[in-house]
CSV table of C-alpha atoms in Angstrom, one decimal:
chain,number,residue,atom,x,y,z
A,111,UNK,CA,76.3,85.1,85.3
A,112,UNK,CA,74.4,86.7,88.2
A,113,UNK,CA,72.7,84.5,90.7
A,114,UNK,CA,69.8,85.4,92.9
A,115,UNK,CA,71.6,86.5,96.0
A,116,UNK,CA,71.7,89.7,98.1
A,117,UNK,CA,74.7,88.9,100.3
A,118,UNK,CA,78.3,89.6,99.6
A,119,UNK,CA,80.7,86.6,100.0
A,120,UNK,CA,81.9,86.3,103.6
A,121,UNK,CA,85.4,85.5,104.8
A,122,UNK,CA,87.1,86.8,101.7
A,123,UNK,CA,89.1,89.5,103.4
A,124,UNK,CA,91.2,89.7,106.6
A,125,UNK,CA,92.6,92.8,108.4
A,126,UNK,CA,95.4,93.3,105.9
A,127,UNK,CA,93.2,92.8,102.9
A,128,UNK,CA,90.9,95.6,104.0
A,129,UNK,CA,93.9,97.8,104.8
A,130,UNK,CA,95.3,97.2,101.4
A,131,UNK,CA,92.1,98.6,99.8
A,132,UNK,CA,91.9,101.7,102.0
A,133,UNK,CA,95.6,102.6,101.9
A,134,UNK,CA,95.6,102.0,98.1
A,135,UNK,CA,92.7,104.4,97.9
A,136,UNK,CA,94.8,107.2,99.5
A,137,UNK,CA,97.3,106.7,96.7
A,138,UNK,CA,100.4,107.6,98.8
A,139,UNK,CA,102.8,108.0,95.9
A,140,UNK,CA,100.4,110.3,94.1
A,141,UNK,CA,100.0,112.3,97.2
A,142,UNK,CA,103.7,112.7,97.6
A,143,UNK,CA,104.3,113.7,94.0
A,144,UNK,CA,101.1,115.8,93.6
A,145,UNK,CA,99.7,117.2,96.8
A,146,UNK,CA,102.7,117.6,99.1
A,147,UNK,CA,104.8,120.0,96.9
A,148,UNK,CA,101.7,122.2,96.4
A,149,UNK,CA,100.9,122.2,100.1
A,150,UNK,CA,104.5,123.3,100.9
A,151,UNK,CA,104.4,126.2,98.5
A,152,UNK,CA,100.9,127.5,99.1
A,153,UNK,CA,100.8,126.3,102.7
A,154,UNK,CA,103.3,126.3,105.5
A,155,UNK,CA,106.5,125.2,103.8
A,156,UNK,CA,108.8,123.1,105.9
A,157,UNK,CA,105.9,122.6,108.4
A,158,UNK,CA,103.8,120.6,105.9
A,159,UNK,CA,104.8,117.3,107.5
A,160,UNK,CA,103.3,118.5,110.8
A,161,UNK,CA,100.1,119.5,108.9
A,162,UNK,CA,99.7,115.9,107.7
A,163,UNK,CA,100.3,114.6,111.2
A,164,UNK,CA,97.7,117.0,112.6
A,165,UNK,CA,95.2,115.9,110.0
A,166,UNK,CA,96.0,112.2,110.9
A,167,UNK,CA,95.5,112.8,114.6
A,168,UNK,CA,92.1,114.5,114.0
A,169,UNK,CA,91.0,111.5,111.8
A,170,UNK,CA,92.3,109.0,114.3
A,171,UNK,CA,90.1,110.6,117.0
A,172,UNK,CA,87.2,110.2,114.5
A,173,UNK,CA,88.1,106.6,114.0
A,174,UNK,CA,87.6,105.8,117.7
A,175,UNK,CA,83.9,106.3,117.6
A,176,UNK,CA,83.7,104.9,114.0
A,177,UNK,CA,85.4,101.7,115.2
A,178,UNK,CA,83.1,101.5,118.3
A,179,UNK,CA,80.1,101.7,116.0
A,180,UNK,CA,81.4,99.0,113.7
A,181,UNK,CA,81.0,96.5,116.6
A,182,UNK,CA,77.3,97.1,116.4
A,183,UNK,CA,76.8,97.6,112.6
A,184,UNK,CA,78.1,95.5,109.8
A,185,UNK,CA,77.0,96.8,106.4
A,186,UNK,CA,78.5,97.3,103.0
A,187,UNK,CA,77.1,100.9,103.0
A,188,UNK,CA,79.0,101.7,106.2
A,189,UNK,CA,78.2,105.5,106.5
A,190,UNK,CA,74.7,104.8,105.3
A,191,UNK,CA,74.0,102.2,108.0
A,192,UNK,CA,76.0,104.0,110.8
A,193,UNK,CA,74.1,107.3,110.3
A,194,UNK,CA,70.8,105.5,109.9
A,195,UNK,CA,71.3,103.5,113.2
A,196,UNK,CA,72.1,106.7,115.2
A,197,UNK,CA,70.1,109.4,113.5
A,198,UNK,CA,67.2,107.6,111.8
A,199,UNK,CA,66.2,106.2,108.4
A,200,UNK,CA,65.9,109.6,106.6
A,201,UNK,CA,69.3,110.8,107.8
A,202,UNK,CA,70.9,107.5,106.8
A,203,UNK,CA,69.5,107.6,103.3
A,204,UNK,CA,70.5,111.3,102.9
A,205,UNK,CA,74.1,110.4,104.0
A,206,UNK,CA,74.2,107.5,101.5
A,207,UNK,CA,73.5,109.8,98.5
A,208,UNK,CA,76.2,112.2,99.6
A,209,UNK,CA,78.6,109.3,100.2
A,210,UNK,CA,77.9,108.0,96.7
A,211,UNK,CA,78.7,111.5,95.3
A,212,UNK,CA,82.0,111.4,97.3
A,213,UNK,CA,83.2,108.0,96.0
A,214,UNK,CA,82.0,108.5,92.4
A,215,UNK,CA,83.7,111.9,92.1
A,216,UNK,CA,87.0,110.8,93.6
A,217,UNK,CA,87.1,107.9,91.2
A,218,UNK,CA,86.4,110.3,88.3
A,219,UNK,CA,89.2,112.6,89.6
A,220,UNK,CA,91.6,109.7,89.5
A,221,UNK,CA,90.5,108.7,85.9
A,222,UNK,CA,91.4,112.2,84.8
A,223,UNK,CA,94.8,112.2,86.5
A,224,UNK,CA,95.5,108.7,85.3
A,225,UNK,CA,94.8,109.7,81.7
A,226,UNK,CA,97.1,112.7,81.9
A,227,UNK,CA,100.0,110.8,83.5
A,228,UNK,CA,99.6,107.8,81.1
A,229,UNK,CA,99.6,110.2,78.1
A,230,UNK,CA,102.9,111.8,79.3
A,231,UNK,CA,104.6,108.5,80.3
A,232,UNK,CA,103.7,106.6,77.1
A,233,UNK,CA,104.7,109.5,74.9
A,234,UNK,CA,108.3,108.9,76.0
A,235,UNK,CA,108.0,105.4,74.5
A,236,UNK,CA,106.6,106.7,71.2
A,237,UNK,CA,102.9,105.9,72.0
A,238,UNK,CA,100.7,108.9,71.7
A,239,UNK,CA,97.0,108.5,72.7
A,240,UNK,CA,94.6,111.1,74.1
A,241,UNK,CA,94.1,111.1,77.9
A,242,UNK,CA,90.5,109.8,77.5
A,243,UNK,CA,91.7,106.8,75.6
A,244,UNK,CA,93.9,105.7,78.4
A,245,UNK,CA,91.2,106.5,80.9
A,246,UNK,CA,88.7,104.3,79.1
A,247,UNK,CA,91.3,101.4,78.8
A,248,UNK,CA,91.8,101.6,82.6
A,249,UNK,CA,88.0,101.8,82.9
A,250,UNK,CA,87.5,98.5,81.1
A,251,UNK,CA,90.1,96.8,83.3
A,252,UNK,CA,88.7,98.2,86.6
A,253,UNK,CA,85.2,97.1,85.6
A,254,UNK,CA,86.4,93.5,84.8
A,255,UNK,CA,88.3,93.2,88.1
A,256,UNK,CA,85.5,94.6,90.2
A,257,UNK,CA,83.0,92.2,88.7
A,258,UNK,CA,85.4,89.2,89.0
A,259,UNK,CA,85.9,89.3,92.8
A,260,UNK,CA,87.1,91.6,95.5
A,261,UNK,CA,89.6,88.9,96.5
A,262,UNK,CA,91.3,89.2,93.1
A,263,UNK,CA,91.4,92.9,93.5
A,264,UNK,CA,92.9,92.7,97.0
A,265,UNK,CA,95.8,90.5,95.7
A,266,UNK,CA,96.5,93.0,92.9
A,267,UNK,CA,96.3,96.0,95.2
A,268,UNK,CA,98.4,94.4,97.8
A,269,UNK,CA,101.3,93.6,95.4
A,270,UNK,CA,101.2,97.1,93.8
A,271,UNK,CA,101.0,98.8,97.2
A,272,UNK,CA,103.9,97.0,98.7
A,273,UNK,CA,106.2,98.0,95.9
A,274,UNK,CA,104.9,101.6,96.0
A,275,UNK,CA,105.5,101.9,99.7
A,276,UNK,CA,109.0,100.4,99.4
A,277,UNK,CA,110.0,103.0,96.8
A,278,UNK,CA,108.9,105.8,99.1
A,279,UNK,CA,110.6,104.3,102.1
A,280,UNK,CA,113.9,103.8,100.2
A,281,UNK,CA,114.0,107.4,99.1
A,282,UNK,CA,113.2,108.7,102.6
A,283,UNK,CA,115.8,106.4,104.3
A,284,UNK,CA,118.4,107.4,101.6
A,285,UNK,CA,117.9,111.1,102.4
A,286,UNK,CA,118.1,110.5,106.2
A,287,UNK,CA,121.2,108.3,105.8
A,288,UNK,CA,123.1,110.8,103.6
A,289,UNK,CA,121.8,114.0,105.3
A,290,UNK,CA,120.6,117.1,103.6
A,291,UNK,CA,122.2,120.5,103.0
A,292,UNK,CA,121.2,121.5,106.6
A,293,UNK,CA,121.0,119.7,109.9
A,294,UNK,CA,117.8,117.9,110.6
A,295,UNK,CA,115.3,120.3,112.2
A,296,UNK,CA,112.3,118.6,113.8
A,297,UNK,CA,111.0,121.8,115.2
A,298,UNK,CA,110.7,123.4,111.7
A,299,UNK,CA,108.4,120.6,110.6
A,300,UNK,CA,106.5,119.5,113.8
A,301,UNK,CA,106.5,122.4,116.2
A,302,UNK,CA,102.8,123.5,116.6
A,303,UNK,CA,103.9,127.2,116.3
A,304,UNK,CA,105.3,126.5,112.9
A,305,UNK,CA,102.5,124.0,111.8
A,306,UNK,CA,99.8,126.6,112.5
A,307,UNK,CA,101.8,129.7,111.5
A,308,UNK,CA,99.9,131.9,109.2
A,309,UNK,CA,96.6,131.0,110.8
A,310,UNK,CA,93.7,128.6,109.9
A,311,UNK,CA,92.4,131.2,107.4
A,312,UNK,CA,95.9,131.6,105.8
A,313,UNK,CA,98.8,129.3,104.9
A,314,UNK,CA,98.2,126.8,107.8
A,315,UNK,CA,94.7,126.3,106.6
A,316,UNK,CA,95.8,125.7,103.0
A,317,UNK,CA,98.3,123.0,104.1
A,318,UNK,CA,95.7,121.3,106.4
A,319,UNK,CA,93.1,121.4,103.5
A,320,UNK,CA,95.5,119.5,101.2
A,321,UNK,CA,96.4,117.1,104.1
A,322,UNK,CA,92.8,116.2,104.8
A,323,UNK,CA,92.2,115.7,101.0
A,324,UNK,CA,95.1,113.2,100.9
A,325,UNK,CA,93.4,111.0,103.5
A,326,UNK,CA,90.2,110.3,101.7
A,327,UNK,CA,89.5,106.6,101.5
A,328,UNK,CA,90.7,105.5,104.9
A,329,UNK,CA,87.1,105.4,106.2
A,330,UNK,CA,86.1,102.7,103.8
A,331,UNK,CA,87.3,99.9,106.2
A,332,UNK,CA,83.7,99.3,107.4
A,333,UNK,CA,82.4,99.0,103.8
A,334,UNK,CA,84.2,95.6,103.6
A,335,UNK,CA,82.9,94.3,106.9
A,336,UNK,CA,80.4,91.9,105.3
A,337,UNK,CA,83.2,90.3,103.3
A,338,UNK,CA,85.7,90.1,106.2
A,339,UNK,CA,86.4,87.0,108.3
A,340,UNK,CA,85.4,88.6,111.5
A,341,UNK,CA,83.9,92.1,111.0
A,342,UNK,CA,83.6,93.0,114.7
A,343,UNK,CA,87.4,92.3,115.1
A,344,UNK,CA,88.7,93.1,111.6
A,345,UNK,CA,87.1,96.4,110.9
A,346,UNK,CA,88.3,98.3,114.1
A,347,UNK,CA,91.8,96.9,113.7
A,348,UNK,CA,91.9,97.8,110.0
A,349,UNK,CA,90.6,101.3,110.7
A,350,UNK,CA,93.3,102.0,113.3
A,351,UNK,CA,96.0,100.4,111.2
A,352,UNK,CA,95.0,102.3,108.1
A,353,UNK,CA,94.8,105.8,109.6
A,354,UNK,CA,98.0,105.3,111.6
A,355,UNK,CA,99.9,103.9,108.6
A,356,UNK,CA,98.8,106.7,106.3
A,357,UNK,CA,99.6,109.4,108.9
A,358,UNK,CA,103.1,108.0,109.6
A,359,UNK,CA,103.8,107.5,105.9
A,360,UNK,CA,102.9,111.0,104.8
A,361,UNK,CA,104.7,112.7,107.8
A,362,UNK,CA,107.8,110.5,107.4
A,363,UNK,CA,108.3,110.9,103.7
A,364,UNK,CA,107.3,114.6,103.5
A,365,UNK,CA,109.8,115.2,106.4
A,366,UNK,CA,112.5,113.4,104.5
A,367,UNK,CA,111.7,115.7,101.5
A,368,UNK,CA,112.1,118.7,103.7
A,369,UNK,CA,115.4,117.4,105.1
A,370,UNK,CA,116.7,116.6,101.6
A,371,UNK,CA,116.0,120.2,100.5
A,372,UNK,CA,116.8,122.0,103.7
A,373,UNK,CA,114.1,123.3,106.0
A,374,UNK,CA,115.1,127.0,105.6
A,375,UNK,CA,114.9,126.7,101.7
A,376,UNK,CA,112.0,124.3,101.4
A,377,UNK,CA,109.7,126.5,99.4
A,378,UNK,CA,112.4,127.9,97.2
A,379,UNK,CA,113.7,124.3,96.5
A,380,UNK,CA,110.2,123.0,95.7
A,381,UNK,CA,109.6,125.8,93.2
A,382,UNK,CA,113.0,125.2,91.5
A,383,UNK,CA,112.6,121.4,91.4
A,384,UNK,CA,109.0,121.6,90.1
A,385,UNK,CA,109.5,124.4,87.6
A,386,UNK,CA,107.3,126.8,89.6
A,387,UNK,CA,104.8,123.9,90.3
A,388,UNK,CA,104.4,123.1,86.6
A,389,UNK,CA,105.7,119.6,87.4
A,390,UNK,CA,105.1,118.8,91.2
A,391,UNK,CA,106.3,115.3,90.8
A,392,UNK,CA,109.7,116.7,89.9
A,393,UNK,CA,110.3,117.4,93.6
A,394,UNK,CA,110.2,113.8,94.8
A,395,UNK,CA,111.8,112.4,91.6
A,396,UNK,CA,114.7,114.8,91.8
A,397,UNK,CA,115.3,114.0,95.4
A,398,UNK,CA,115.1,110.3,94.6
A,399,UNK,CA,117.6,110.6,91.9
A,400,UNK,CA,119.9,112.7,94.0
A,401,UNK,CA,119.9,110.6,97.1
A,402,UNK,CA,118.9,107.0,96.0
A,403,UNK,CA,119.8,106.9,92.4
A,404,UNK,CA,118.2,107.4,89.0
A,405,UNK,CA,117.0,103.8,89.0
A,406,UNK,CA,114.4,104.6,91.7
A,407,UNK,CA,113.1,107.5,89.6
A,408,UNK,CA,112.3,105.3,86.6
A,409,UNK,CA,110.5,102.8,88.9
A,410,UNK,CA,108.5,105.6,90.6
A,411,UNK,CA,107.3,107.0,87.3
A,412,UNK,CA,105.7,103.6,86.6
A,413,UNK,CA,104.5,103.2,90.2
A,414,UNK,CA,102.6,106.5,90.0
A,415,UNK,CA,100.5,104.8,87.3
A,416,UNK,CA,100.0,101.7,89.4
A,417,UNK,CA,99.1,103.8,92.4
A,418,UNK,CA,96.4,105.6,90.4
A,419,UNK,CA,95.1,102.3,89.1
A,420,UNK,CA,95.0,100.9,92.6
A,421,UNK,CA,93.0,103.9,93.7
A,422,UNK,CA,90.6,103.4,90.8
A,423,UNK,CA,89.9,99.8,91.7
A,424,UNK,CA,89.5,100.7,95.4
A,425,UNK,CA,86.9,103.4,94.8
A,426,UNK,CA,85.1,101.3,92.3
A,427,UNK,CA,84.7,98.7,95.0
A,428,UNK,CA,83.6,101.3,97.5
A,429,UNK,CA,81.0,102.9,95.3
A,430,UNK,CA,79.6,99.7,94.0
A,431,UNK,CA,79.1,98.4,97.6
A,432,UNK,CA,77.2,101.6,98.4
A,433,UNK,CA,74.9,101.0,95.5
A,434,UNK,CA,74.5,97.4,96.6
A,435,UNK,CA,73.6,98.4,100.3
A,436,UNK,CA,71.2,101.1,99.2
A,437,UNK,CA,69.4,98.8,96.8
A,438,UNK,CA,69.1,96.1,99.4
A,439,UNK,CA,67.6,98.7,101.7
A,440,UNK,CA,65.0,99.7,99.1
A,441,UNK,CA,66.2,103.2,98.1
A,442,UNK,CA,67.8,102.1,94.8
A,443,UNK,CA,66.5,99.6,92.2
A,444,UNK,CA,66.5,96.1,93.6
A,445,UNK,CA,68.5,94.7,90.7
A,446,UNK,CA,71.6,96.5,92.1
A,447,UNK,CA,71.4,94.2,95.2
A,448,UNK,CA,72.2,91.1,93.2
A,449,UNK,CA,75.6,89.4,93.6
A,450,UNK,CA,77.2,87.0,91.1
A,451,UNK,CA,78.8,83.6,91.6
A,452,UNK,CA,82.0,85.2,92.9
A,453,UNK,CA,80.0,87.0,95.6
A,454,UNK,CA,80.7,90.4,94.0
A,455,UNK,CA,77.9,93.0,93.5
A,456,UNK,CA,77.9,92.7,89.7
A,457,UNK,CA,75.1,95.0,88.7
A,458,UNK,CA,76.2,97.7,91.2
A,459,UNK,CA,79.7,97.5,89.7
A,460,UNK,CA,78.4,97.9,86.2
A,461,UNK,CA,76.3,100.9,87.1
A,462,UNK,CA,79.3,102.5,88.8
A,463,UNK,CA,81.3,102.0,85.7
A,464,UNK,CA,78.5,103.3,83.4
A,465,UNK,CA,78.4,106.5,85.3
A,466,UNK,CA,82.1,107.0,85.2
A,467,UNK,CA,82.3,106.1,81.5
A,468,UNK,CA,79.6,108.5,80.5
A,469,UNK,CA,81.3,111.4,82.4
A,470,UNK,CA,84.7,110.6,80.9
A,471,UNK,CA,83.1,110.7,77.4
A,472,UNK,CA,81.3,114.0,78.2
A,473,UNK,CA,84.6,115.7,79.3
A,474,UNK,CA,86.4,114.3,76.3
A,475,UNK,CA,83.7,115.5,73.8
A,476,UNK,CA,83.6,118.9,75.5
A,477,UNK,CA,87.4,119.1,75.4
A,478,UNK,CA,87.6,120.0,79.1
A,479,UNK,CA,91.0,119.7,80.7
A,480,UNK,CA,91.4,116.3,82.5
A,481,UNK,CA,93.6,117.8,85.3
A,482,UNK,CA,92.4,121.4,85.8
A,483,UNK,CA,88.7,120.4,85.4
A,484,UNK,CA,88.0,116.7,85.8
A,485,UNK,CA,90.6,116.1,88.6
A,486,UNK,CA,90.4,119.4,90.4
A,487,UNK,CA,86.6,119.7,90.4
A,488,UNK,CA,85.9,116.1,91.3
A,489,UNK,CA,88.5,115.7,94.0
A,490,UNK,CA,87.3,118.9,95.7
A,491,UNK,CA,83.7,117.7,95.7
A,492,UNK,CA,84.7,114.3,97.1
A,493,UNK,CA,86.7,115.4,100.1
A,494,UNK,CA,83.9,117.8,101.1
A,495,UNK,CA,81.3,115.0,100.8
A,496,UNK,CA,83.3,112.6,102.9
A,497,UNK,CA,84.2,115.0,105.7
A,498,UNK,CA,80.6,116.1,105.9
A,499,UNK,CA,79.4,112.5,106.3
A,500,UNK,CA,82.1,111.9,108.9
A,501,UNK,CA,80.6,114.6,111.0
A,502,UNK,CA,77.2,113.0,110.7
A,503,UNK,CA,78.7,109.6,111.7
A,504,UNK,CA,80.3,111.1,114.8
A,505,UNK,CA,76.9,112.7,115.7
A,506,UNK,CA,75.2,109.3,115.1
A,507,UNK,CA,77.8,107.6,117.4
A,508,UNK,CA,76.9,110.1,120.2
A,509,UNK,CA,73.2,109.7,119.8
A,510,UNK,CA,73.3,105.9,119.5
A,511,UNK,CA,75.5,105.2,122.5
A,512,UNK,CA,73.7,107.7,124.6
A,513,UNK,CA,70.9,105.2,124.6
A,514,UNK,CA,73.1,102.3,125.5
A,515,UNK,CA,73.9,101.6,129.2
A,516,UNK,CA,77.5,101.1,130.2
A,517,UNK,CA,79.1,102.6,127.1
A,518,UNK,CA,82.8,103.6,127.2
A,519,UNK,CA,82.8,107.4,127.9
A,520,UNK,CA,86.0,108.0,125.9
A,521,UNK,CA,85.0,106.0,122.9
A,522,UNK,CA,81.3,106.9,122.6
A,523,UNK,CA,81.2,110.5,124.0
A,524,UNK,CA,84.5,112.3,124.3
A,525,UNK,CA,86.1,111.1,121.1
A,526,UNK,CA,83.0,111.6,118.8
A,527,UNK,CA,82.4,115.1,120.3
A,528,UNK,CA,86.0,116.1,119.8
A,529,UNK,CA,86.0,114.7,116.2
A,530,UNK,CA,82.8,116.8,115.4
A,531,UNK,CA,84.6,120.0,116.5
A,532,UNK,CA,87.8,119.1,114.5
A,533,UNK,CA,86.0,117.9,111.4
A,534,UNK,CA,83.7,121.0,111.4
A,535,UNK,CA,87.0,123.0,111.3
A,536,UNK,CA,88.3,121.0,108.5
A,537,UNK,CA,85.0,121.2,106.5
A,538,UNK,CA,85.2,125.0,106.9
A,539,UNK,CA,88.7,125.0,105.6
A,540,UNK,CA,87.8,122.8,102.6
A,541,UNK,CA,84.8,124.8,101.6
A,542,UNK,CA,86.3,128.2,102.2
A,543,UNK,CA,89.4,127.3,100.2
A,544,UNK,CA,87.6,125.4,97.5
A,545,UNK,CA,88.4,128.1,95.0
A,546,UNK,CA,92.1,127.1,95.5
A,547,UNK,CA,91.6,123.3,95.6
A,548,UNK,CA,89.3,123.2,92.6
A,549,UNK,CA,90.3,126.3,90.7
A,550,UNK,CA,86.8,127.8,90.8
A,551,UNK,CA,87.7,131.3,91.9
A,552,UNK,CA,85.8,134.4,91.1
A,553,UNK,CA,87.2,136.6,88.3
A,554,UNK,CA,90.0,138.8,89.5
A,555,UNK,CA,90.6,137.0,92.8
A,556,UNK,CA,93.9,135.5,93.9
A,557,UNK,CA,92.9,132.2,95.6
A,558,UNK,CA,96.2,132.0,97.5
A,559,UNK,CA,95.5,135.1,99.6
A,560,UNK,CA,93.7,134.6,103.0
A,561,UNK,CA,91.1,137.2,102.1
A,562,UNK,CA,90.0,135.2,99.1
A,563,UNK,CA,88.3,132.6,101.3
A,564,UNK,CA,84.7,131.9,100.1
A,565,UNK,CA,85.1,133.9,96.9
A,566,UNK,CA,83.8,131.3,94.4
A,567,UNK,CA,82.5,131.5,90.9
A,568,UNK,CA,78.9,130.4,90.3
A,569,UNK,CA,80.2,127.0,89.1
A,570,UNK,CA,82.3,126.8,92.3
A,571,UNK,CA,79.3,127.3,94.5
A,572,UNK,CA,77.4,124.6,92.7
A,573,UNK,CA,80.2,122.2,93.0
A,574,UNK,CA,80.9,122.9,96.6
A,575,UNK,CA,77.3,122.5,97.5
A,576,UNK,CA,76.7,119.4,95.4
A,577,UNK,CA,77.2,116.9,98.3
A,578,UNK,CA,74.5,118.8,100.3
A,579,UNK,CA,72.2,118.8,97.3
A,580,UNK,CA,72.7,115.1,97.2
A,581,UNK,CA,71.7,114.9,100.8
A,582,UNK,CA,68.4,116.8,100.1
A,583,UNK,CA,67.7,114.3,97.2
A,584,UNK,CA,68.3,111.5,99.7
A,585,UNK,CA,65.8,113.0,102.1
A,586,UNK,CA,63.2,113.3,99.4
A,587,UNK,CA,63.8,109.6,98.4
A,588,UNK,CA,63.5,108.5,102.0
A,589,UNK,CA,60.3,110.4,102.5
A,590,UNK,CA,58.8,108.9,99.4
A,591,UNK,CA,59.9,105.4,100.2
A,592,UNK,CA,57.3,104.6,103.0
A,593,UNK,CA,56.4,101.3,101.4
A,594,UNK,CA,60.0,100.2,101.6
A,595,UNK,CA,60.7,101.2,105.2
A,596,UNK,CA,60.7,97.6,106.3
A,597,UNK,CA,63.8,96.9,104.2
A,598,UNK,CA,65.4,100.1,105.6
A,599,UNK,CA,64.6,99.1,109.2
A,600,UNK,CA,66.1,95.7,108.7
A,601,UNK,CA,69.4,97.2,107.4
A,602,UNK,CA,69.5,99.7,110.3
A,603,UNK,CA,68.5,97.3,113.1
């Protein structure tokens, strides 16, 4: 039963509890089985590990200013409060609406993917249910866990994540220990001339776009600041730990995949092992069976499902805490700022679930494909929304610390300015290649060709612009909320 409170329970999470949530949100096993093979074929082949490392470095530079800001702002709506503190109330509210779009859509994407994978996996055991049935079953579980307590969620995510990471590391080490068909070639995967071969508008850009998309979720560390033991210490540590861990993991395991196939034949091997990309997971599974044993394959098939479920719970928590922070600031209904006896934002969690449940039902009734439509469309929107807000956060860091005497030049000026340039480049890649990422290409256009950039269908343009439409809605709400500015000022001060 809800109690009259507008504060999240403090001290429930430490550094590793926060890290578990954000690394789980990146769903590493799903990225390895889904995104990496596609990035290799459509992108830069054996140099894909370098693309993931490059994306990680760019986001690590962003995290320097982000972590510096977290010393001054502790708020469950991290981006919302960070942008508001640096750029003003209206910009903060605008960013909060776009952030909500990002977290709601990435969770919807995972629901679609989970439904598909669960349908295929359970069919092998003689259980045949539609994708949306499995999606709604997981929806019920996620709703219950998010309302119970974030601490319960952290324990579940932690256990699932440890097993998931172990399986990836075992496969990678097995490949390195036995050696692939060719000698290990670091240059093929990490030499900048290979990583950026094909140009930003071509194959290198495609690989980098998939890499940036795989990192979504790491920035959620500050969202849990109010529930951490020591937010000014825990959030910066968790941010650095999360981005470094995700970067190393993706680069290490994807490089092992290249070694296992042979760098000179990476693209050819991926196509063969995945059935011309009809089954991208077949690449990692076949390598696991070949180098570690078939037992690891059976485990990983189950772990893909637990990885997806962990991502669902992580983004449920992220979205509900945004609703909570916005309601507390007066730009959402006040009832969403109420916490229950466990200290969790109960009403905000329920609203998050209602939105997800309604959209799942709409896609089911309309018989829209859960992978080609729900997953592809929503994941494309989400990564654009988050990168756009990260640019605003970096700008807010610059503006805020410019007014503070004695600020560290590297942390508050050089790093944020560098991250703005790098993130603008990544946003350009994501938007220009949205037709490839989301399958919303104009009729008669091959999205894999460099010249197809920006050639979107009408639906594609609406989807790619939806985060910016959300920002405009936020600006309007902020402009009309003059009577509630005191609440906003308290959250941003």
